[in-house]
Amino acid sequence: MHLAKYHLDVGLFTNNGEAMLRFWQQEVGLEFEEMLPVGGGTRQHRHAMNGSVFKLNVARDPVPTAGLSGYRELFIARDGISAHQSLTDPDGNRVTLV
């Protein structure tokens, strides 16, 4: 497989924008880069992840209740972590800081 870049981007959709932004920026520690309107009443809040991009898509209209994102868990490396920290975002997605 030929990838366009050596990083993977991760995207989530939510209707819980304020709480999710607070969690991903303050608790996880992702650096906010920019907000882009992507159409259909959705705003994409892009965050830096060491070459990858975390895309938090905040939708105006209700996101279908198909369960969690499909990701079982995200492992995110962060400076200053001496032991794994298991977290859950406001929408129920599991995150482990390493």
Coordinates of N, CA, C and O in Angstrom, one line a residue:
M1 N 0.8 -1.2 0.0 CA 0.0 0.0 0.0 C 0.9 1.2 0.0 O 1.9 1.3 0.7
H2 N 0.5 2.2 -0.8 CA 1.3 3.5 -0.8 C 0.4 4.5 -0.1 O -0.7 4.8 -0.6
L3 N 0.9 5.1 1.0 CA 0.2 6.1 1.7 C 0.7 7.5 1.2 O 1.9 7.7 0.9
A4 N -0.2 8.4 1.3 CA 0.1 9.8 0.9 C 1.1 10.4 1.9 O 1.8 11.3 1.5
K5 N 1.1 10.0 3.1 CA 2.0 10.5 4.2 C 2.2 9.4 5.2 O 1.5 8.4 5.2
Y6 N 3.2 9.6 6.0 CA 3.6 8.5 7.0 C 2.8 8.7 8.3 O 3.3 8.3 9.4
H7 N 1.7 9.3 8.3 CA 0.9 9.5 9.5 C -0.6 9.2 9.2 O -1.0 9.2 8.0
L8 N -1.4 8.9 10.2 CA -2.8 8.7 10.0 C -3.6 9.8 10.7 O -3.2 10.2 11.8
D9 N -4.6 10.2 10.0 CA -5.5 11.2 10.6 C -6.7 10.5 11.2 O -7.1 9.4 10.7
V10 N -7.2 11.0 12.3 CA -8.3 10.4 13.0 C -9.4 11.4 13.1 O -9.2 12.6 13.4
G11 N -10.6 11.0 12.8 CA -11.8 11.9 12.8 C -12.9 11.3 13.6 O -13.2 10.1 13.5
L12 N -13.6 12.2 14.4 CA -14.8 11.8 15.1 C -15.9 12.9 14.8 O -15.6 14.0 14.6
F13 N -17.1 12.4 14.8 CA -18.3 13.3 14.7 C -19.0 13.4 16.1 O -19.1 12.4 16.8
T14 N -19.5 14.6 16.4 CA -20.1 14.8 17.7 C -21.2 15.9 17.6 O -21.0 16.8 16.7
N15 N -22.1 15.9 18.5 CA -23.0 17.1 18.7 C -22.7 17.7 20.0 O -23.3 18.7 20.4
N16 N -21.7 17.2 20.7 CA -21.3 17.7 22.0 C -20.0 18.5 21.9 O -19.0 18.1 22.6
G17 N -20.0 19.5 21.1 CA -18.8 20.2 20.7 C -18.0 20.8 21.9 O -16.8 20.6 22.0
E18 N -18.7 21.6 22.7 CA -17.9 22.3 23.8 C -17.2 21.3 24.8 O -16.0 21.5 25.0
A19 N -17.9 20.3 25.2 CA -17.3 19.3 26.1 C -16.2 18.5 25.5 O -15.2 18.2 26.1
M20 N -16.4 18.1 24.2 CA -15.4 17.3 23.5 C -14.2 18.2 23.2 O -13.1 17.7 23.4
L21 N -14.3 19.4 22.8 CA -13.2 20.3 22.6 C -12.4 20.5 23.9 O -11.1 20.4 23.9
R22 N -13.1 20.7 25.0 CA -12.4 20.8 26.3 C -11.6 19.6 26.6 O -10.5 19.6 27.0
F23 N -12.2 18.4 26.4 CA -11.6 17.1 26.7 C -10.3 16.9 25.9 O -9.2 16.7 26.4
W24 N -10.4 17.1 24.6 CA -9.3 16.8 23.7 C -8.2 17.8 23.8 O -7.0 17.4 23.7
Q25 N -8.5 19.0 24.1 CA -7.5 20.1 24.2 C -6.9 20.1 25.6 O -5.7 20.2 25.7
Q26 N -7.7 20.0 26.6 CA -7.2 20.2 28.0 C -6.8 18.8 28.6 O -5.7 18.8 29.2
E27 N -7.6 17.8 28.5 CA -7.2 16.6 29.2 C -6.2 15.7 28.4 O -5.3 15.2 28.9
V28 N -6.5 15.6 27.1 CA -5.6 14.9 26.2 C -4.3 15.7 25.9 O -3.2 15.2 25.8
G29 N -4.5 17.0 25.7 CA -3.4 18.0 25.5 C -3.1 18.2 24.0 O -2.0 18.5 23.7
L30 N -4.1 17.9 23.1 CA -3.8 18.2 21.7 C -3.8 19.7 21.4 O -4.6 20.4 21.9
E31 N -2.9 20.1 20.5 CA -2.8 21.5 20.1 C -3.8 21.8 19.0 O -3.7 21.2 17.9
F32 N -4.6 22.8 19.2 CA -5.6 23.2 18.2 C -4.9 23.9 17.1 O -4.0 24.8 17.4
E33 N -5.2 23.6 15.9 CA -4.6 24.2 14.7 C -5.5 25.2 14.0 O -5.2 26.4 13.8
E34 N -6.7 24.7 13.6 CA -7.7 25.6 12.9 C -9.0 25.0 12.9 O -9.2 23.8 13.1
M35 N -10.0 25.8 12.6 CA -11.4 25.3 12.4 C -11.8 25.6 11.0 O -11.6 26.7 10.4
L36 N -12.3 24.6 10.3 CA -12.8 24.7 8.9 C -14.2 24.3 8.8 O -14.7 23.3 9.3
P37 N -15.0 25.2 8.1 CA -16.4 24.7 7.8 C -16.3 23.7 6.7 O -15.7 23.9 5.7
V38 N -16.9 22.5 6.9 CA -16.8 21.5 5.9 C -18.1 21.2 5.2 O -18.3 20.3 4.4
G39 N -19.1 22.0 5.4 CA -20.4 21.9 4.8 C -21.5 21.2 5.6 O -21.1 20.4 6.5
G40 N -22.7 21.4 5.2 CA -23.8 20.7 5.9 C -23.9 21.0 7.4 O -24.5 20.2 8.1
G41 N -23.4 22.2 7.8 CA -23.6 22.6 9.2 C -22.5 21.9 10.1 O -22.7 21.9 11.3
T42 N -21.4 21.4 9.5 CA -20.4 20.8 10.3 C -19.1 21.6 10.3 O -18.7 22.1 9.2
R43 N -18.5 21.8 11.4 CA -17.3 22.5 11.6 C -16.2 21.5 12.1 O -16.4 20.8 13.0
Q44 N -15.1 21.5 11.3 CA -14.0 20.6 11.7 C -12.9 21.3 12.5 O -12.3 22.2 12.0
H45 N -12.7 20.9 13.7 CA -11.7 21.5 14.6 C -10.5 20.6 14.5 O -10.5 19.4 15.0
R46 N -9.4 21.1 13.8 CA -8.2 20.3 13.6 C -7.2 20.5 14.7 O -6.9 21.6 15.1
H47 N -6.6 19.4 15.1 CA -5.6 19.4 16.2 C -4.4 18.6 15.7 O -4.5 17.6 15.1
A48 N -3.2 19.1 16.1 CA -1.9 18.5 15.7 C -1.6 17.3 16.6 O -1.8 17.3 17.8
M49 N -1.1 16.2 15.9 CA -0.7 15.0 16.6 C 0.6 14.5 16.0 O 0.6 13.5 15.3
N50 N 1.7 15.3 16.1 CA 3.0 14.9 15.7 C 3.0 14.4 14.2 O 3.5 13.4 13.9
G51 N 2.4 15.2 13.3 CA 2.3 14.9 11.9 C 1.0 14.4 11.5 O 0.6 14.5 10.3
S52 N 0.3 13.8 12.4 CA -1.1 13.3 12.1 C -2.0 14.5 12.5 O -1.6 15.5 13.1
V53 N -3.3 14.3 12.2 CA -4.3 15.3 12.5 C -5.5 14.7 13.2 O -6.0 13.7 12.7
F54 N -5.9 15.2 14.3 CA -7.1 14.8 15.0 C -8.2 15.8 14.5 O -8.1 17.0 14.7
K55 N -9.3 15.2 13.9 CA -10.3 16.1 13.3 C -11.6 15.8 14.1 O -12.2 14.8 14.0
L56 N -12.0 16.8 14.9 CA -13.2 16.8 15.7 C -14.3 17.5 14.9 O -14.2 18.7 14.8
N57 N -15.2 16.8 14.3 CA -16.2 17.3 13.5 C -17.5 17.5 14.3 O -18.1 16.6 14.8
V58 N -17.8 18.8 14.5 CA -18.9 19.2 15.3 C -20.1 19.5 14.4 O -20.0 20.4 13.6
A59 N -21.1 18.6 14.5 CA -22.3 18.7 13.6 C -23.4 19.5 14.2 O -23.7 19.4 15.4
R60 N -24.0 20.3 13.4 CA -25.2 21.1 13.8 C -26.4 20.2 13.9 O -27.2 20.3 14.9
D61 N -26.6 19.3 13.0 CA -27.7 18.4 13.0 C -27.3 17.1 13.8 O -26.2 16.8 13.9
P62 N -28.3 16.4 14.3 CA -28.0 15.2 15.1 C -27.2 14.2 14.4 O -27.5 13.9 13.2
V63 N -26.2 13.7 15.0 CA -25.3 12.6 14.5 C -26.1 11.3 14.7 O -26.7 11.1 15.8
P64 N -26.2 10.5 13.7 CA -27.0 9.2 13.9 C -26.4 8.4 15.1 O -25.2 8.4 15.4
T65 N -27.3 7.8 15.8 CA -27.0 7.1 17.0 C -26.6 5.7 16.6 O -27.3 4.7 17.0
A66 N -25.5 5.5 16.0 CA -25.0 4.2 15.5 C -24.0 3.6 16.5 O -23.3 2.7 16.2
G67 N -24.0 4.2 17.7 CA -23.0 3.7 18.7 C -21.7 4.6 18.7 O -21.7 5.7 18.1
L68 N -20.7 4.0 19.2 CA -19.4 4.8 19.3 C -18.8 4.9 17.9 O -19.3 4.4 16.9
S69 N -17.7 5.5 17.8 CA -17.0 5.9 16.6 C -16.6 4.7 15.7 O -16.5 4.9 14.5
G70 N -16.4 3.6 16.2 CA -15.9 2.5 15.4 C -14.5 2.2 15.9 O -13.9 1.1 15.6
Y71 N -13.8 3.2 16.4 CA -12.5 3.0 17.0 C -12.7 2.2 18.3 O -13.5 2.6 19.1
R72 N -11.9 1.2 18.6 CA -12.0 0.5 19.9 C -11.3 1.4 21.0 O -11.8 1.5 22.1
E73 N -10.2 2.0 20.6 CA -9.4 2.8 21.6 C -8.3 3.6 20.8 O -7.8 3.0 19.8
L74 N -8.0 4.8 21.2 CA -6.9 5.5 20.6 C -5.8 5.6 21.6 O -6.0 5.9 22.8
F75 N -4.6 5.3 21.2 CA -3.4 5.5 22.0 C -2.7 6.7 21.5 O -2.3 6.7 20.3
I76 N -2.4 7.6 22.4 CA -1.8 8.9 22.0 C -0.6 9.1 22.8 O -0.7 9.1 24.1
A77 N 0.6 9.3 22.2 CA 1.8 9.5 22.9 C 1.9 11.0 23.3 O 1.6 11.9 22.5
R78 N 2.2 11.3 24.5 CA 2.3 12.6 25.0 C 3.5 12.8 25.9 O 3.8 11.9 26.8
D79 N 4.3 13.8 25.8 CA 5.4 14.1 26.6 C 4.9 14.2 28.1 O 3.8 14.7 28.3
G80 N 5.8 13.8 29.0 CA 5.5 14.0 30.4 C 4.6 12.9 31.0 O 4.3 13.0 32.2
I81 N 4.3 11.9 30.3 CA 3.4 10.8 30.8 C 4.4 9.7 31.3 O 5.1 9.1 30.5
S82 N 4.4 9.3 32.6 CA 5.3 8.3 33.1 C 4.6 6.9 33.2 O 5.2 5.9 33.3
A83 N 3.3 6.9 33.1 CA 2.5 5.7 33.2 C 1.3 5.9 32.3 O 0.8 7.0 32.1
H84 N 0.8 4.8 31.7 CA -0.4 4.9 30.9 C -1.6 5.5 31.7 O -1.7 5.2 32.8
Q85 N -2.3 6.4 31.0 CA -3.5 7.0 31.6 C -4.7 6.7 30.7 O -4.8 7.1 29.6
S86 N -5.6 5.9 31.2 CA -6.9 5.5 30.5 C -7.9 6.6 30.8 O -8.2 6.9 31.9
L87 N -8.5 7.1 29.7 CA -9.5 8.2 29.7 C -10.7 7.8 28.8 O -10.5 6.9 28.0
T88 N -11.8 8.4 29.0 CA -13.0 8.3 28.2 C -13.5 9.7 27.9 O -13.7 10.5 28.8
D89 N -13.7 10.0 26.6 CA -14.1 11.3 26.2 C -15.6 11.4 26.5 O -16.3 10.4 26.8
P90 N -16.2 12.6 26.5 CA -17.6 12.8 26.8 C -18.6 12.0 25.9 O -19.7 11.8 26.3
D91 N -18.2 11.6 24.7 CA -19.0 10.7 23.9 C -18.8 9.2 24.1 O -19.4 8.4 23.5
G92 N -17.9 8.9 25.0 CA -17.7 7.5 25.4 C -16.6 6.8 24.7 O -16.4 5.6 24.8
N93 N -15.8 7.5 23.9 CA -14.6 7.0 23.2 C -13.4 6.8 24.1 O -13.1 7.7 24.9
R94 N -12.8 5.6 24.1 CA -11.7 5.3 25.0 C -10.4 5.9 24.4 O -10.1 5.7 23.2
V95 N -9.6 6.5 25.3 CA -8.3 7.0 24.9 C -7.3 6.6 26.0 O -7.6 6.7 27.2
T96 N -6.1 6.2 25.5 CA -5.0 6.0 26.5 C -3.8 6.9 26.1 O -3.4 6.8 25.0
L97 N -3.4 7.6 27.1 CA -2.2 8.5 26.9 C -1.0 7.6 27.3 O -1.0 6.9 28.4
V98 N 0.0 7.6 26.5 CA 1.3 6.9 26.7 C 2.5 7.7 26.6 O 2.4 8.8 26.0

